[in-house]
Every structure is written in structure tokens, then in C-alpha cells.
Amino acid sequence: MTVPGDQRFCLLVDGRSVSGTLQKLSLTGGCGELDRPLKQNSIAELTLQTRFGPITGVVEMLNVVSTQPSTQGFRFIAISDQAHSHLGKALQQMSR
């Protein structure tokens, strides 16, 4: 689902922080425009603030979108039940 506005998120990889603007989000992952792309298959901790509460989880970074080199996908590989609940509520709100 396309994310409205300029929703920022943060990734923590090997002790360094990379910020981005979320473009798409689903229950299984998403993609965003990153300040600097990460290596494909990197494991990162994602933090995203929503009005329903924070979404934090572990993600695997996917390939960079070839037509937009600063856009990169990710998939959730671990997310708490509470963060999953916040994610579901945020997605419901976006679909309205």
C-alpha cells in the first residue's frame, strides 16, 4: 500500500543509523527512499512511529529498485505481536 505524506523511518545496521522516507508498506514488508542504500541481504532493525504506537522489527534488505537507486525494499523477518498490531492498524487507516 502506498504511504501518504512523508513518513520517516530509521534503520540500524551494524551500529550505524540510516534514515529514509517510507513509500510502500504491507504486513510483510515495504520499501522506502533511503539516505544511502544498504547492501542487499543486510539485516537491520527498523523503527517507524505511527499514531497507534511504534513499529519496530528486524528486516532483511532487498534489492535496490533499478530505476530509482535510492529506493530499496525490505521484508520483515521478526516483529513483535504488539508491533504487528500497530502495523495492522496503521495499514487499515491508510486504506481509508
mmCIF file of C-alpha atoms in Angstrom:
data_model
loop_
_atom_site.group_PDB
_atom_site.id
_atom_site.type_symbol
_atom_site.label_atom_id
_atom_site.label_comp_id
_atom_site.label_asym_id
_atom_site.label_seq_id
_atom_site.Cartn_x
_atom_site.Cartn_y
_atom_site.Cartn_z
ATOM 1 C CA MET A 1 0.000 0.000 0.000
ATOM 2 C CA THR A 2 1.309 3.458 -0.860
ATOM 3 C CA VAL A 3 2.147 5.512 2.222
ATOM 4 C CA PRO A 4 0.724 9.041 2.173
ATOM 5 C CA GLY A 5 2.865 12.017 3.161
ATOM 6 C CA ASP A 6 6.494 11.954 4.186
ATOM 7 C CA GLN A 7 6.578 9.188 6.792
ATOM 8 C CA ARG A 8 10.172 8.876 8.021
ATOM 9 C CA PHE A 9 11.709 5.674 9.369
ATOM 10 C CA CYS A 10 15.064 4.598 10.715
ATOM 11 C CA LEU A 11 17.186 1.511 10.102
ATOM 12 C CA LEU A 12 20.004 0.424 12.380
ATOM 13 C CA VAL A 13 22.651 -1.713 10.674
ATOM 14 C CA ASP A 14 25.990 -2.698 12.206
ATOM 15 C CA GLY A 15 25.756 0.146 14.711
ATOM 16 C CA ARG A 16 25.029 2.844 12.143
ATOM 17 C CA SER A 17 21.747 4.573 11.512
ATOM 18 C CA VAL A 18 20.218 5.137 8.072
ATOM 19 C CA SER A 19 17.063 7.208 7.651
ATOM 20 C CA GLY A 20 14.519 7.066 4.899
ATOM 21 C CA THR A 21 11.075 8.073 3.697
ATOM 22 C CA LEU A 22 8.578 5.230 3.557
ATOM 23 C CA GLN A 23 6.913 4.747 0.174
ATOM 24 C CA LYS A 24 5.069 1.426 0.452
ATOM 25 C CA LEU A 25 4.124 -0.731 3.427
ATOM 26 C CA SER A 26 2.406 -4.082 3.930
ATOM 27 C CA LEU A 27 2.131 -6.752 6.624
ATOM 28 C CA THR A 28 5.186 -8.478 5.121
ATOM 29 C CA GLY A 29 7.469 -5.522 4.308
ATOM 30 C CA GLY A 30 7.731 -2.388 2.248
ATOM 31 C CA CYS A 31 10.108 -0.032 0.507
ATOM 32 C CA GLY A 32 11.469 3.407 1.059
ATOM 33 C CA GLU A 33 13.760 6.056 -0.268
ATOM 34 C CA LEU A 34 16.928 5.808 1.822
ATOM 35 C CA ASP A 35 19.507 8.482 2.525
ATOM 36 C CA ARG A 36 22.010 5.853 1.346
ATOM 37 C CA PRO A 37 21.213 2.346 0.086
ATOM 38 C CA LEU A 38 22.191 -0.702 2.113
ATOM 39 C CA LYS A 39 23.754 -3.908 0.920
ATOM 40 C CA GLN A 40 21.206 -6.459 -0.308
ATOM 41 C CA ASN A 41 20.509 -9.187 2.317
ATOM 42 C CA SER A 42 21.693 -6.908 5.158
ATOM 43 C CA ILE A 43 19.796 -7.424 8.398
ATOM 44 C CA ALA A 44 18.582 -4.210 10.035
ATOM 45 C CA GLU A 45 16.405 -3.083 12.918
ATOM 46 C CA LEU A 46 13.566 -0.895 11.640
ATOM 47 C CA THR A 47 11.824 1.777 13.722
ATOM 48 C CA LEU A 48 8.732 3.564 12.464
ATOM 49 C CA GLN A 49 6.476 5.824 14.547
ATOM 50 C CA THR A 50 2.718 5.673 13.958
ATOM 51 C CA ARG A 51 -0.218 7.245 15.779
ATOM 52 C CA PHE A 52 -1.038 3.743 17.049
ATOM 53 C CA GLY A 53 2.404 3.263 18.545
ATOM 54 C CA PRO A 54 5.884 2.385 17.331
ATOM 55 C CA ILE A 55 6.556 -0.357 14.830
ATOM 56 C CA THR A 56 9.908 -1.979 15.462
ATOM 57 C CA GLY A 57 11.154 -5.150 13.896
ATOM 58 C CA VAL A 58 14.014 -6.913 12.212
ATOM 59 C CA VAL A 59 14.075 -6.645 8.433
ATOM 60 C CA GLU A 60 16.096 -8.065 5.567
ATOM 61 C CA MET A 61 17.071 -5.502 2.963
ATOM 62 C CA LEU A 62 16.123 -6.446 -0.578
ATOM 63 C CA ASN A 63 17.428 -5.252 -3.928
ATOM 64 C CA VAL A 64 17.634 -1.587 -4.871
ATOM 65 C CA VAL A 65 14.976 -0.525 -7.387
ATOM 66 C CA SER A 66 16.923 -0.184 -10.644
ATOM 67 C CA THR A 67 15.028 2.862 -11.902
ATOM 68 C CA GLN A 68 15.381 4.671 -8.548
ATOM 69 C CA PRO A 69 18.744 3.828 -6.950
ATOM 70 C CA SER A 70 17.850 5.418 -3.603
ATOM 71 C CA THR A 71 14.700 3.245 -3.257
ATOM 72 C CA GLN A 72 15.129 -0.107 -1.549
ATOM 73 C CA GLY A 73 12.749 -2.816 -0.425
ATOM 74 C CA PHE A 74 12.723 -4.720 2.854
ATOM 75 C CA ARG A 75 10.866 -7.666 4.329
ATOM 76 C CA PHE A 76 10.014 -8.277 7.960
ATOM 77 C CA ILE A 77 11.763 -11.309 9.414
ATOM 78 C CA ALA A 78 10.855 -10.679 13.073
ATOM 79 C CA ILE A 79 8.203 -8.414 14.565
ATOM 80 C CA SER A 80 6.551 -8.494 17.985
ATOM 81 C CA ASP A 81 2.825 -9.124 18.363
ATOM 82 C CA GLN A 82 2.339 -5.565 19.604
ATOM 83 C CA ALA A 83 4.268 -4.039 16.678
ATOM 84 C CA HIS A 84 2.294 -6.273 14.289
ATOM 85 C CA SER A 85 -0.932 -4.932 15.822
ATOM 86 C CA HIS A 86 0.270 -1.331 15.356
ATOM 87 C CA LEU A 87 1.207 -2.149 11.754
ATOM 88 C CA GLY A 88 -2.228 -3.627 11.022
ATOM 89 C CA LYS A 89 -3.995 -0.586 12.482
ATOM 90 C CA ALA A 90 -1.778 1.809 10.513
ATOM 91 C CA LEU A 91 -2.475 -0.074 7.280
ATOM 92 C CA GLN A 92 -6.222 -0.003 7.972
ATOM 93 C CA GLN A 93 -6.080 3.753 8.471
ATOM 94 C CA MET A 94 -4.125 4.241 5.219
ATOM 95 C CA SER A 95 -6.668 2.238 3.229
ATOM 96 C CA ARG A 96 -9.479 4.657 4.101
#
